[in-house]
Every structure is written in structure tokens, then in C-alpha cells.
Amino acid sequence: EAQVTQNPRYLITVTGKKLTVTCSQNMNHEYMSWYRQDPGLGLRQIYYSMNVEVTDKGDVPEGYKVSRKEKRNFPLILESPSPNQTSLYFCASSFKVPGQGVSPLHFGNGTRLTVT
Amino acid sequence: KQEVTQIPAALSVPEGENLVLNCSFTDSAIYNLQWFRQDPGKGLTSLLLIQSSQREQTSGRLNASLDKSSGRSTLYIAASQPGDSATYLCAPSSNTNAGKSTFGDGTTLTVKP
């Protein structure tokens, strides 16, 4: 089944403890992206990747890192999480880069992160 | 910077009604625009993708229109059903900064049986 898989679904952690949220897609998609969704602020883009070893900042990259060493995986790394990073995180992928080709974005089911 | 506004924020209608959801965006330099559906606690599902050169796109009871020059898109839902209850989001993709998508806050639709 074609899908975007995020792990874990739920995560509670403490301030400063490094964590990684994994994202994997099995559709050979070129483009991958991370978003956070907060009440009243909507869905905001954190980082995106247009291909292997090509990443760029979205609108809210502070406090996050990403890497794209293989096409299928795009992990989101929080080196020193803080309470303001408590949010619902989504990973998405598409066959073509939005803005360069016509293909829909496929989303994972989300990771709900709580930082205390 | 692209700004996306969706009106209304919430909408409640009786089953069977036709309805229109609105999306406006400030930067008309878009490549395409997608409409998504989000159910509570779930990810987003793409409903329709309309290219900047298109005026309309249809899928079943859904019809999306796009007026790029005025920065507007609408999602028309015909004969609404309780199963249509969800939050609907629009997202234009920039053609000057490929890779960036900006999402509206969404319209939360409730269809009452």
C-alpha cells in the first residue's frame, strides 16, 4: 500500500532531550516536507527536500534539523526540544516538487509531540 | 510572503445542501492549488489539484475553481452528506519558490443528518 509512515504517533519528552521523528514513503517520491499544525496558526512548513541531499528551510525552521540521505526517508530532528515545540507534526511527500510539477501531496497520519 | 485566508472558518449545514468554501491568496504567482480534507486526529487527504492554467477541476460531487488573477479559489460541494464533515484546507504552491506551500487555516464543515 502506498503510504507515508511517521513514527512515533505520540511522543512525550522533556526539555532538552534530543529526539528524532522518522518519516518514510514507499512511493519513490522526489519531494518531502515537514509541517507543524497548531491551533490558531494552521499548518506551517518547517523544512522541505526537493531530492536526495537537497533540503531547504520552510517558514518555521528554528530549532529543527533534517536530512535526506536516501530518497525514502526524511527524519525530523529536534536537538534540544523546548515546550514551544509542542505540536502536531506532519510529514508529506509528492512525486514532483510543488511549483515544478503536478502531483498531489500525500500526508502521514501525524506525530503528536509534547515537550514538558 | 504568501498569505492564505479561508472563509468561513466554520460552517454547519443540513444534509443535502450545496455549499461553497472560499480560499483567497495574496500572491498570484502560483503553479497550482490543492484542496485537502482533514478528519480529526488524522493527516490531510488531497481532494483536488487545480493547475494555474485551469479554471475548474471536478471529482464526483466536488468542484474546485481557480481565478489566479484575483487570488481566489472555491470548493463547491454538491448534495452534502454527514460523511463530508471535516476540515477543508487549501494550499497554493509557489512557482517562484518551488517547494514552498502555504496552507489556509481551513473551514470546518459540519453536515447534520
mmCIF file with all atom_site columns, C-alpha atoms in Angstrom:
data_model
loop_
_atom_site.group_PDB
_atom_site.id
_atom_site.type_symbol
_atom_site.label_atom_id
_atom_site.label_alt_id
_atom_site.label_comp_id
_atom_site.label_asym_id
_atom_site.label_entity_id
_atom_site.label_seq_id
_atom_site.pdbx_PDB_ins_code
_atom_site.Cartn_x
_atom_site.Cartn_y
_atom_site.Cartn_z
_atom_site.occupancy
_atom_site.B_iso_or_equiv
_atom_site.pdbx_formal_charge
_atom_site.auth_seq_id
_atom_site.auth_comp_id
_atom_site.auth_asym_id
_atom_site.auth_atom_id
_atom_site.pdbx_PDB_model_num
ATOM 1   C CA . GLU A 1 1   ? 0.000   0.000  0.000   1.00 0.00 ? 1   GLU A CA 1
ATOM 2   C CA . ALA A 1 2   ? 1.309   3.438  -0.982  1.00 0.00 ? 2   ALA A CA 1
ATOM 3   C CA . GLN A 1 3   ? 1.800   5.472  2.137   1.00 0.00 ? 3   GLN A CA 1
ATOM 4   C CA . VAL A 1 4   ? 3.758   7.951  4.190   1.00 0.00 ? 4   VAL A CA 1
ATOM 5   C CA . THR A 1 5   ? 4.664   6.490  7.565   1.00 0.00 ? 5   THR A CA 1
ATOM 6   C CA . GLN A 1 6   ? 5.576   8.588  10.565  1.00 0.00 ? 6   GLN A CA 1
ATOM 7   C CA . ASN A 1 7   ? 6.868   7.283  13.867  1.00 0.00 ? 7   ASN A CA 1
ATOM 8   C CA . PRO A 1 8   ? 6.082   7.600  16.645  1.00 0.00 ? 8   PRO A CA 1
ATOM 9   C CA . ARG A 1 9   ? 2.423   8.669  16.617  1.00 0.00 ? 9   ARG A CA 1
ATOM 10  C CA . TYR A 1 10  ? 2.649   10.091 20.107  1.00 0.00 ? 10  TYR A CA 1
ATOM 11  C CA . LEU A 1 11  ? 5.702   11.299 21.999  1.00 0.00 ? 11  LEU A CA 1
ATOM 12  C CA . ILE A 1 12  ? 6.091   12.930 25.388  1.00 0.00 ? 12  ILE A CA 1
ATOM 13  C CA . THR A 1 13  ? 9.548   14.164 26.269  1.00 0.00 ? 13  THR A CA 1
ATOM 14  C CA . VAL A 1 14  ? 11.349  16.647 28.485  1.00 0.00 ? 14  VAL A CA 1
ATOM 15  C CA . THR A 1 15  ? 13.056  19.894 27.601  1.00 0.00 ? 15  THR A CA 1
ATOM 16  C CA . GLY A 1 16  ? 16.500  19.418 26.107  1.00 0.00 ? 16  GLY A CA 1
ATOM 17  C CA . LYS A 1 17  ? 16.346  15.709 25.364  1.00 0.00 ? 17  LYS A CA 1
ATOM 18  C CA . LYS A 1 18  ? 17.207  15.148 21.708  1.00 0.00 ? 18  LYS A CA 1
ATOM 19  C CA . LEU A 1 19  ? 14.619  13.323 19.659  1.00 0.00 ? 19  LEU A CA 1
ATOM 20  C CA . THR A 1 20  ? 14.003  12.203 16.100  1.00 0.00 ? 20  THR A CA 1
ATOM 21  C CA . VAL A 1 21  ? 10.694  11.762 14.345  1.00 0.00 ? 21  VAL A CA 1
ATOM 22  C CA . THR A 1 22  ? 11.003  9.444  11.386  1.00 0.00 ? 22  THR A CA 1
ATOM 23  C CA . CYS A 1 23  ? 9.205   9.744  8.056   1.00 0.00 ? 23  CYS A CA 1
ATOM 24  C CA . SER A 1 24  ? 9.327   7.172  5.304   1.00 0.00 ? 24  SER A CA 1
ATOM 25  C CA . GLN A 1 25  ? 7.494   6.926  1.975   1.00 0.00 ? 25  GLN A CA 1
ATOM 26  C CA . ASN A 1 26  ? 7.281   3.919  -0.343  1.00 0.00 ? 26  ASN A CA 1
ATOM 27  C CA . MET A 1 27  ? 6.190   5.751  -3.500  1.00 0.00 ? 27  MET A CA 1
ATOM 28  C CA . ASN A 1 28  ? 9.616   6.795  -4.830  1.00 0.00 ? 28  ASN A CA 1
ATOM 29  C CA . HIS A 1 29  ? 8.615   10.411 -4.331  1.00 0.00 ? 29  HIS A CA 1
ATOM 30  C CA . GLU A 1 30  ? 11.091  13.137 -5.150  1.00 0.00 ? 30  GLU A CA 1
ATOM 31  C CA . TYR A 1 31  ? 9.738   15.733 -2.742  1.00 0.00 ? 31  TYR A CA 1
ATOM 32  C CA . MET A 1 32  ? 9.257   15.515 1.028   1.00 0.00 ? 32  MET A CA 1
ATOM 33  C CA . SER A 1 33  ? 8.277   18.109 3.588   1.00 0.00 ? 33  SER A CA 1
ATOM 34  C CA . TRP A 1 34  ? 7.626   18.604 7.295   1.00 0.00 ? 34  TRP A CA 1
ATOM 35  C CA . TYR A 1 35  ? 4.858   20.737 8.799   1.00 0.00 ? 35  TYR A CA 1
ATOM 36  C CA . ARG A 1 36  ? 3.611   21.598 12.228  1.00 0.00 ? 36  ARG A CA 1
ATOM 37  C CA . GLN A 1 37  ? -0.011  22.290 12.991  1.00 0.00 ? 37  GLN A CA 1
ATOM 38  C CA . ASP A 1 38  ? -1.035  24.482 15.908  1.00 0.00 ? 38  ASP A CA 1
ATOM 39  C CA . PRO A 1 39  ? -4.478  25.802 16.909  1.00 0.00 ? 39  PRO A CA 1
ATOM 40  C CA . GLY A 1 40  ? -4.990  29.275 15.534  1.00 0.00 ? 40  GLY A CA 1
ATOM 41  C CA . LEU A 1 41  ? -1.778  29.147 13.493  1.00 0.00 ? 41  LEU A CA 1
ATOM 42  C CA . GLY A 1 42  ? -2.710  26.499 10.969  1.00 0.00 ? 42  GLY A CA 1
ATOM 43  C CA . LEU A 1 43  ? -0.255  24.291 9.133   1.00 0.00 ? 43  LEU A CA 1
ATOM 44  C CA . ARG A 1 44  ? 3.230   25.772 8.769   1.00 0.00 ? 44  ARG A CA 1
ATOM 45  C CA . GLN A 1 45  ? 6.111   24.392 6.775   1.00 0.00 ? 45  GLN A CA 1
ATOM 46  C CA . ILE A 1 46  ? 9.306   23.583 8.709   1.00 0.00 ? 46  ILE A CA 1
ATOM 47  C CA . TYR A 1 47  ? 11.713  22.124 6.131   1.00 0.00 ? 47  TYR A CA 1
ATOM 48  C CA . TYR A 1 48  ? 11.402  20.531 2.745   1.00 0.00 ? 48  TYR A CA 1
ATOM 49  C CA . SER A 1 49  ? 13.542  18.453 0.425   1.00 0.00 ? 49  SER A CA 1
ATOM 50  C CA . MET A 1 50  ? 13.387  18.521 -3.362  1.00 0.00 ? 50  MET A CA 1
ATOM 51  C CA . ASN A 1 51  ? 15.622  15.480 -3.718  1.00 0.00 ? 51  ASN A CA 1
ATOM 52  C CA . VAL A 1 52  ? 18.305  13.426 -2.012  1.00 0.00 ? 52  VAL A CA 1
ATOM 53  C CA . GLU A 1 53  ? 20.832  15.677 -0.266  1.00 0.00 ? 53  GLU A CA 1
ATOM 54  C CA . VAL A 1 54  ? 18.763  18.774 -1.169  1.00 0.00 ? 54  VAL A CA 1
ATOM 55  C CA . THR A 1 55  ? 16.966  20.437 1.741   1.00 0.00 ? 55  THR A CA 1
ATOM 56  C CA . ASP A 1 56  ? 15.703  23.940 2.387   1.00 0.00 ? 56  ASP A CA 1
ATOM 57  C CA . LYS A 1 57  ? 14.035  25.946 5.103   1.00 0.00 ? 57  LYS A CA 1
ATOM 58  C CA . GLY A 1 58  ? 10.329  26.500 5.271   1.00 0.00 ? 58  GLY A CA 1
ATOM 59  C CA . ASP A 1 59  ? 8.636   29.216 7.278   1.00 0.00 ? 59  ASP A CA 1
ATOM 60  C CA . VAL A 1 60  ? 9.460   27.983 10.794  1.00 0.00 ? 60  VAL A CA 1
ATOM 61  C CA . PRO A 1 61  ? 12.817  26.100 10.725  1.00 0.00 ? 61  PRO A CA 1
ATOM 62  C CA . GLU A 1 62  ? 14.243  27.344 14.032  1.00 0.00 ? 62  GLU A CA 1
ATOM 63  C CA . GLY A 1 63  ? 15.010  24.544 16.453  1.00 0.00 ? 63  GLY A CA 1
ATOM 64  C CA . TYR A 1 64  ? 14.752  21.785 13.854  1.00 0.00 ? 64  TYR A CA 1
ATOM 65  C CA . LYS A 1 65  ? 17.128  19.847 11.630  1.00 0.00 ? 65  LYS A CA 1
ATOM 66  C CA . VAL A 1 66  ? 16.505  17.469 8.763   1.00 0.00 ? 66  VAL A CA 1
ATOM 67  C CA . SER A 1 67  ? 18.494  15.208 6.492   1.00 0.00 ? 67  SER A CA 1
ATOM 68  C CA . ARG A 1 68  ? 17.727  13.425 3.221   1.00 0.00 ? 68  ARG A CA 1
ATOM 69  C CA . LYS A 1 69  ? 20.360  10.766 2.725   1.00 0.00 ? 69  LYS A CA 1
ATOM 70  C CA . GLU A 1 70  ? 18.037  8.377  0.942   1.00 0.00 ? 70  GLU A CA 1
ATOM 71  C CA . LYS A 1 71  ? 15.026  9.075  -1.195  1.00 0.00 ? 71  LYS A CA 1
ATOM 72  C CA . ARG A 1 72  ? 12.502  7.301  1.002   1.00 0.00 ? 72  ARG A CA 1
ATOM 73  C CA . ASN A 1 73  ? 13.436  8.787  4.405   1.00 0.00 ? 73  ASN A CA 1
ATOM 74  C CA . PHE A 1 74  ? 13.243  12.319 5.759   1.00 0.00 ? 74  PHE A CA 1
ATOM 75  C CA . PRO A 1 75  ? 13.737  12.417 9.544   1.00 0.00 ? 75  PRO A CA 1
ATOM 76  C CA . LEU A 1 76  ? 12.979  15.486 11.636  1.00 0.00 ? 76  LEU A CA 1
ATOM 77  C CA . ILE A 1 77  ? 15.468  16.104 14.426  1.00 0.00 ? 77  ILE A CA 1
ATOM 78  C CA . LEU A 1 78  ? 14.935  18.261 17.498  1.00 0.00 ? 78  LEU A CA 1
ATOM 79  C CA . GLU A 1 79  ? 18.373  18.680 19.060  1.00 0.00 ? 79  GLU A CA 1
ATOM 80  C CA . SER A 1 80  ? 17.143  20.420 22.205  1.00 0.00 ? 80  SER A CA 1
ATOM 81  C CA . PRO A 1 81  ? 13.348  20.400 22.336  1.00 0.00 ? 81  PRO A CA 1
ATOM 82  C CA . SER A 1 82  ? 11.524  23.181 24.136  1.00 0.00 ? 82  SER A CA 1
ATOM 83  C CA . PRO A 1 83  ? 7.888   23.465 25.272  1.00 0.00 ? 83  PRO A CA 1
ATOM 84  C CA . ASN A 1 84  ? 7.061   25.792 22.350  1.00 0.00 ? 84  ASN A CA 1
ATOM 85  C CA . GLN A 1 85  ? 7.737   22.856 20.033  1.00 0.00 ? 85  GLN A CA 1
ATOM 86  C CA . THR A 1 86  ? 4.772   21.012 21.464  1.00 0.00 ? 86  THR A CA 1
ATOM 87  C CA . SER A 1 87  ? 2.653   20.486 18.374  1.00 0.00 ? 87  SER A CA 1
ATOM 88  C CA . LEU A 1 88  ? 1.162   18.092 15.856  1.00 0.00 ? 88  LEU A CA 1
ATOM 89  C CA . TYR A 1 89  ? 3.724   17.285 13.173  1.00 0.00 ? 89  TYR A CA 1
ATOM 90  C CA . PHE A 1 90  ? 3.035   16.054 9.664   1.00 0.00 ? 90  PHE A CA 1
ATOM 91  C CA . CYS A 1 91  ? 5.311   14.679 7.010   1.00 0.00 ? 91  CYS A CA 1
ATOM 92  C CA . ALA A 1 92  ? 4.236   14.805 3.367   1.00 0.00 ? 92  ALA A CA 1
ATOM 93  C CA . SER A 1 93  ? 5.611   13.699 0.021   1.00 0.00 ? 93  SER A CA 1
ATOM 94  C CA . SER A 1 94  ? 4.822   14.058 -3.654  1.00 0.00 ? 94  SER A CA 1
ATOM 95  C CA . PHE A 1 95  ? 6.138   12.675 -6.923  1.00 0.00 ? 95  PHE A CA 1
ATOM 96  C CA . LYS A 1 96  ? 7.017   16.118 -8.227  1.00 0.00 ? 96  LYS A CA 1
ATOM 97  C CA . VAL A 1 97  ? 8.075   19.253 -6.408  1.00 0.00 ? 97  VAL A CA 1
ATOM 98  C CA . PRO A 1 98  ? 5.084   21.550 -5.884  1.00 0.00 ? 98  PRO A CA 1
ATOM 99  C CA . GLY A 1 99  ? 5.751   24.502 -8.097  1.00 0.00 ? 99  GLY A CA 1
ATOM 100 C CA . GLN A 1 100 ? 7.513   22.359 -10.689 1.00 0.00 ? 100 GLN A CA 1
ATOM 101 C CA . GLY A 1 101 ? 5.095   19.563 -11.427 1.00 0.00 ? 101 GLY A CA 1
ATOM 102 C CA . VAL A 1 102 ? 1.555   18.452 -10.941 1.00 0.00 ? 102 VAL A CA 1
ATOM 103 C CA . SER A 1 103 ? 1.224   15.763 -8.319  1.00 0.00 ? 103 SER A CA 1
ATOM 104 C CA . PRO A 1 104 ? -0.782  15.716 -5.106  1.00 0.00 ? 104 PRO A CA 1
ATOM 105 C CA . LEU A 1 105 ? 0.789   15.830 -1.671  1.00 0.00 ? 105 LEU A CA 1
ATOM 106 C CA . HIS A 1 106 ? 0.437   12.660 0.399   1.00 0.00 ? 106 HIS A CA 1
ATOM 107 C CA . PHE A 1 107 ? 0.432   13.109 4.161   1.00 0.00 ? 107 PHE A CA 1
ATOM 108 C CA . GLY A 1 108 ? 1.344   10.859 7.033   1.00 0.00 ? 108 GLY A CA 1
ATOM 109 C CA . ASN A 1 109 ? -1.016  10.448 9.981   1.00 0.00 ? 109 ASN A CA 1
ATOM 110 C CA . GLY A 1 110 ? 0.894   12.829 12.186  1.00 0.00 ? 110 GLY A CA 1
ATOM 111 C CA . THR A 1 111 ? 3.028   12.776 15.311  1.00 0.00 ? 111 THR A CA 1
ATOM 112 C CA . ARG A 1 112 ? 1.716   14.470 18.411  1.00 0.00 ? 112 ARG A CA 1
ATOM 113 C CA . LEU A 1 113 ? 4.678   15.771 20.373  1.00 0.00 ? 113 LEU A CA 1
ATOM 114 C CA . THR A 1 114 ? 4.510   17.111 23.919  1.00 0.00 ? 114 THR A CA 1
ATOM 115 C CA . VAL A 1 115 ? 7.594   18.722 25.465  1.00 0.00 ? 115 VAL A CA 1
ATOM 116 C CA . THR A 1 116 ? 7.391   19.332 29.212  1.00 0.00 ? 116 THR A CA 1
ATOM 117 C CA . LYS B 2 1   ? 5.129   36.191 1.564   1.00 0.00 ? 1   LYS B CA 1
ATOM 118 C CA . GLN B 2 2   ? 2.050   34.247 0.558   1.00 0.00 ? 2   GLN B CA 1
ATOM 119 C CA . GLU B 2 3   ? -0.947  34.597 2.855   1.00 0.00 ? 3   GLU B CA 1
ATOM 120 C CA . VAL B 2 4   ? -3.952  32.339 2.550   1.00 0.00 ? 4   VAL B CA 1
ATOM 121 C CA . THR B 2 5   ? -7.370  33.075 4.019   1.00 0.00 ? 5   THR B CA 1
ATOM 122 C CA . GLN B 2 6   ? -10.299 30.716 4.164   1.00 0.00 ? 6   GLN B CA 1
ATOM 123 C CA . ILE B 2 7   ? -13.816 31.898 4.784   1.00 0.00 ? 7   ILE B CA 1
ATOM 124 C CA . PRO B 2 8   ? -15.906 30.915 6.629   1.00 0.00 ? 8   PRO B CA 1
ATOM 125 C CA . ALA B 2 9   ? -13.893 29.403 9.469   1.00 0.00 ? 9   ALA B CA 1
ATOM 126 C CA . ALA B 2 10  ? -16.798 27.112 10.301  1.00 0.00 ? 10  ALA B CA 1
ATOM 127 C CA . LEU B 2 11  ? -19.969 26.102 8.529   1.00 0.00 ? 11  LEU B CA 1
ATOM 128 C CA . SER B 2 12  ? -22.909 23.987 9.615   1.00 0.00 ? 12  SER B CA 1
ATOM 129 C CA . VAL B 2 13  ? -25.500 22.860 7.074   1.00 0.00 ? 13  VAL B CA 1
ATOM 130 C CA . PRO B 2 14  ? -28.300 20.304 6.872   1.00 0.00 ? 14  PRO B CA 1
ATOM 131 C CA . GLU B 2 15  ? -27.723 17.219 4.791   1.00 0.00 ? 15  GLU B CA 1
ATOM 132 C CA . GLY B 2 16  ? -28.427 17.646 1.093   1.00 0.00 ? 16  GLY B CA 1
ATOM 133 C CA . GLU B 2 17  ? -27.412 21.277 0.793   1.00 0.00 ? 17  GLU B CA 1
ATOM 134 C CA . ASN B 2 18  ? -24.986 22.528 -1.807  1.00 0.00 ? 18  ASN B CA 1
ATOM 135 C CA . LEU B 2 19  ? -22.234 24.667 -0.359  1.00 0.00 ? 19  LEU B CA 1
ATOM 136 C CA . VAL B 2 20  ? -19.216 26.757 -1.291  1.00 0.00 ? 20  VAL B CA 1
ATOM 137 C CA . LEU B 2 21  ? -15.955 27.109 0.590   1.00 0.00 ? 21  LEU B CA 1
ATOM 138 C CA . ASN B 2 22  ? -13.730 30.055 -0.199  1.00 0.00 ? 22  ASN B CA 1
ATOM 139 C CA . CYS B 2 23  ? -9.971  30.421 -0.355  1.00 0.00 ? 23  CYS B CA 1
ATOM 140 C CA . SER B 2 24  ? -8.106  33.629 -1.137  1.00 0.00 ? 24  SER B CA 1
ATOM 141 C CA . PHE B 2 25  ? -4.370  34.135 -1.529  1.00 0.00 ? 25  PHE B CA 1
ATOM 142 C CA . THR B 2 26  ? -2.246  37.260 -1.808  1.00 0.00 ? 26  THR B CA 1
ATOM 143 C CA . ASP B 2 27  ? 0.468   36.166 -4.267  1.00 0.00 ? 27  ASP B CA 1
ATOM 144 C CA . SER B 2 28  ? -0.905  35.155 -7.648  1.00 0.00 ? 28  SER B CA 1
ATOM 145 C CA . ALA B 2 29  ? 2.430   33.632 -8.754  1.00 0.00 ? 29  ALA B CA 1
ATOM 146 C CA . ILE B 2 30  ? 1.232   30.114 -8.135  1.00 0.00 ? 30  ILE B CA 1
ATOM 147 C CA . TYR B 2 31  ? 1.865   26.887 -10.027 1.00 0.00 ? 31  TYR B CA 1
ATOM 148 C CA . ASN B 2 32  ? -1.137  25.018 -8.709  1.00 0.00 ? 32  ASN B CA 1
ATOM 149 C CA . LEU B 2 33  ? -3.554  24.918 -5.805  1.00 0.00 ? 33  LEU B CA 1
ATOM 150 C CA . GLN B 2 34  ? -4.659  21.900 -3.834  1.00 0.00 ? 34  GLN B CA 1
ATOM 151 C CA . TRP B 2 35  ? -7.720  21.346 -1.727  1.00 0.00 ? 35  TRP B CA 1
ATOM 152 C CA . PHE B 2 36  ? -7.389  18.930 1.185   1.00 0.00 ? 36  PHE B CA 1
ATOM 153 C CA . ARG B 2 37  ? -9.665  17.303 3.672   1.00 0.00 ? 37  ARG B CA 1
ATOM 154 C CA . GLN B 2 38  ? -8.602  16.662 7.267   1.00 0.00 ? 38  GLN B CA 1
ATOM 155 C CA . ASP B 2 39  ? -10.533 14.455 9.654   1.00 0.00 ? 39  ASP B CA 1
ATOM 156 C CA . PRO B 2 40  ? -9.966  14.913 13.410  1.00 0.00 ? 40  PRO B CA 1
ATOM 157 C CA . GLY B 2 41  ? -6.662  13.412 14.536  1.00 0.00 ? 41  GLY B CA 1
ATOM 158 C CA . LYS B 2 42  ? -5.712  12.426 11.008  1.00 0.00 ? 42  LYS B CA 1
ATOM 159 C CA . GLY B 2 43  ? -3.474  13.623 8.241   1.00 0.00 ? 43  GLY B CA 1
ATOM 160 C CA . LEU B 2 44  ? -4.592  15.556 5.203   1.00 0.00 ? 44  LEU B CA 1
ATOM 161 C CA . THR B 2 45  ? -6.052  13.879 2.142   1.00 0.00 ? 45  THR B CA 1
ATOM 162 C CA . SER B 2 46  ? -5.738  15.557 -1.234  1.00 0.00 ? 46  SER B CA 1
ATOM 163 C CA . LEU B 2 47  ? -9.142  16.114 -2.843  1.00 0.00 ? 47  LEU B CA 1
ATOM 164 C CA . LEU B 2 48  ? -8.434  18.164 -5.927  1.00 0.00 ? 48  LEU B CA 1
ATOM 165 C CA . LEU B 2 49  ? -5.386  19.709 -7.551  1.00 0.00 ? 49  LEU B CA 1
ATOM 166 C CA . ILE B 2 50  ? -6.011  22.528 -9.978  1.00 0.00 ? 50  ILE B CA 1
ATOM 167 C CA . GLN B 2 51  ? -3.227  23.869 -12.162 1.00 0.00 ? 51  GLN B CA 1
ATOM 168 C CA . SER B 2 52  ? -2.740  27.597 -12.615 1.00 0.00 ? 52  SER B CA 1
ATOM 169 C CA . SER B 2 53  ? -3.731  27.287 -16.283 1.00 0.00 ? 53  SER B CA 1
ATOM 170 C CA . GLN B 2 54  ? -7.037  25.618 -15.392 1.00 0.00 ? 54  GLN B CA 1
ATOM 171 C CA . ARG B 2 55  ? -10.278 27.257 -14.362 1.00 0.00 ? 55  ARG B CA 1
ATOM 172 C CA . GLU B 2 56  ? -12.005 24.226 -12.883 1.00 0.00 ? 56  GLU B CA 1
ATOM 173 C CA . GLN B 2 57  ? -11.404 20.693 -11.706 1.00 0.00 ? 57  GLN B CA 1
ATOM 174 C CA . THR B 2 58  ? -14.079 18.178 -10.777 1.00 0.00 ? 58  THR B CA 1
ATOM 175 C CA . SER B 2 59  ? -14.157 14.957 -8.821  1.00 0.00 ? 59  SER B CA 1
ATOM 176 C CA . GLY B 2 60  ? -17.514 13.408 -8.072  1.00 0.00 ? 60  GLY B CA 1
ATOM 177 C CA . ARG B 2 61  ? -19.583 15.857 -6.019  1.00 0.00 ? 61  ARG B CA 1
ATOM 178 C CA . LEU B 2 62  ? -16.633 18.232 -5.659  1.00 0.00 ? 62  LEU B CA 1
ATOM 179 C CA . ASN B 2 63  ? -15.769 21.069 -7.993  1.00 0.00 ? 63  ASN B CA 1
ATOM 180 C CA . ALA B 2 64  ? -12.854 23.432 -7.499  1.00 0.00 ? 64  ALA B CA 1
ATOM 181 C CA . SER B 2 65  ? -12.464 26.663 -9.395  1.00 0.00 ? 65  SER B CA 1
ATOM 182 C CA . LEU B 2 66  ? -9.472  28.940 -9.645  1.00 0.00 ? 66  LEU B CA 1
ATOM 183 C CA . ASP B 2 67  ? -9.182  32.599 -10.570 1.00 0.00 ? 67  ASP B CA 1
ATOM 184 C CA . LYS B 2 68  ? -5.472  33.180 -10.322 1.00 0.00 ? 68  LYS B CA 1
ATOM 185 C CA . SER B 2 69  ? -5.534  36.851 -11.255 1.00 0.00 ? 69  SER B CA 1
ATOM 186 C CA . SER B 2 70  ? -7.907  37.717 -8.420  1.00 0.00 ? 70  SER B CA 1
ATOM 187 C CA . GLY B 2 71  ? -6.273  35.304 -5.975  1.00 0.00 ? 71  GLY B CA 1
ATOM 188 C CA . ARG B 2 72  ? -9.333  33.185 -5.346  1.00 0.00 ? 72  ARG B CA 1
ATOM 189 C CA . SER B 2 73  ? -10.380 29.576 -5.361  1.00 0.00 ? 73  SER B CA 1
ATOM 190 C CA . THR B 2 74  ? -13.651 27.976 -4.361  1.00 0.00 ? 74  THR B CA 1
ATOM 191 C CA . LEU B 2 75  ? -14.577 24.430 -3.468  1.00 0.00 ? 75  LEU B CA 1
ATOM 192 C CA . TYR B 2 76  ? -18.150 23.542 -4.309  1.00 0.00 ? 76  TYR B CA 1
ATOM 193 C CA . ILE B 2 77  ? -19.680 20.509 -2.606  1.00 0.00 ? 77  ILE B CA 1
ATOM 194 C CA . ALA B 2 78  ? -22.936 19.268 -4.077  1.00 0.00 ? 78  ALA B CA 1
ATOM 195 C CA . ALA B 2 79  ? -25.609 17.407 -2.127  1.00 0.00 ? 79  ALA B CA 1
ATOM 196 C CA . SER B 2 80  ? -23.643 17.395 1.122   1.00 0.00 ? 80  SER B CA 1
ATOM 197 C CA . GLN B 2 81  ? -23.637 14.291 3.327   1.00 0.00 ? 81  GLN B CA 1
ATOM 198 C CA . PRO B 2 82  ? -22.774 13.767 7.015   1.00 0.00 ? 82  PRO B CA 1
ATOM 199 C CA . GLY B 2 83  ? -19.630 11.954 5.861   1.00 0.00 ? 83  GLY B CA 1
ATOM 200 C CA . ASP B 2 84  ? -18.423 15.235 4.355   1.00 0.00 ? 84  ASP B CA 1
ATOM 201 C CA . SER B 2 85  ? -17.989 16.644 7.869   1.00 0.00 ? 85  SER B CA 1
ATOM 202 C CA . ALA B 2 86  ? -14.307 17.551 8.186   1.00 0.00 ? 86  ALA B CA 1
ATOM 203 C CA . THR B 2 87  ? -11.932 20.474 7.918   1.00 0.00 ? 87  THR B CA 1
ATOM 204 C CA . TYR B 2 88  ? -11.113 21.603 4.390   1.00 0.00 ? 88  TYR B CA 1
ATOM 205 C CA . LEU B 2 89  ? -7.838  23.333 3.641   1.00 0.00 ? 89  LEU B CA 1
ATOM 206 C CA . CYS B 2 90  ? -6.483  24.971 0.529   1.00 0.00 ? 90  CYS B CA 1
ATOM 207 C CA . ALA B 2 91  ? -2.797  25.304 -0.354  1.00 0.00 ? 91  ALA B CA 1
ATOM 208 C CA . PRO B 2 92  ? -1.373  27.239 -3.291  1.00 0.00 ? 92  PRO B CA 1
ATOM 209 C CA . SER B 2 93  ? 2.140   26.259 -4.435  1.00 0.00 ? 93  SER B CA 1
ATOM 210 C CA . SER B 2 94  ? 4.561   28.969 -5.387  1.00 0.00 ? 94  SER B CA 1
ATOM 211 C CA . ASN B 2 95  ? 6.044   28.940 -8.903  1.00 0.00 ? 95  ASN B CA 1
ATOM 212 C CA . THR B 2 96  ? 8.830   31.305 -7.864  1.00 0.00 ? 96  THR B CA 1
ATOM 213 C CA . ASN B 2 97  ? 9.898   29.297 -4.839  1.00 0.00 ? 97  ASN B CA 1
ATOM 214 C CA . ALA B 2 98  ? 9.275   25.695 -5.791  1.00 0.00 ? 98  ALA B CA 1
ATOM 215 C CA . GLY B 2 99  ? 8.955   23.516 -2.741  1.00 0.00 ? 99  GLY B CA 1
ATOM 216 C CA . LYS B 2 100 ? 7.083   26.039 -0.628  1.00 0.00 ? 100 LYS B CA 1
ATOM 217 C CA . SER B 2 101 ? 3.412   25.553 0.058   1.00 0.00 ? 101 SER B CA 1
ATOM 218 C CA . THR B 2 102 ? 1.284   27.785 2.244   1.00 0.00 ? 102 THR B CA 1
ATOM 219 C CA . PHE B 2 103 ? -1.858  26.482 3.864   1.00 0.00 ? 103 PHE B CA 1
ATOM 220 C CA . GLY B 2 104 ? -5.014  28.265 4.888   1.00 0.00 ? 104 GLY B CA 1
ATOM 221 C CA . ASP B 2 105 ? -6.402  27.726 8.372   1.00 0.00 ? 105 ASP B CA 1
ATOM 222 C CA . GLY B 2 106 ? -9.252  25.723 6.945   1.00 0.00 ? 106 GLY B CA 1
ATOM 223 C CA . THR B 2 107 ? -13.030 25.678 7.045   1.00 0.00 ? 107 THR B CA 1
ATOM 224 C CA . THR B 2 108 ? -14.584 23.219 9.472   1.00 0.00 ? 108 THR B CA 1
ATOM 225 C CA . LEU B 2 109 ? -17.720 21.781 7.931   1.00 0.00 ? 109 LEU B CA 1
ATOM 226 C CA . THR B 2 110 ? -20.471 20.021 9.841   1.00 0.00 ? 110 THR B CA 1
ATOM 227 C CA . VAL B 2 111 ? -23.247 18.363 7.864   1.00 0.00 ? 111 VAL B CA 1
ATOM 228 C CA . LYS B 2 112 ? -26.208 17.488 10.049  1.00 0.00 ? 112 LYS B CA 1
ATOM 229 C CA . PRO B 2 113 ? -28.344 14.440 9.223   1.00 0.00 ? 113 PRO B CA 1
#
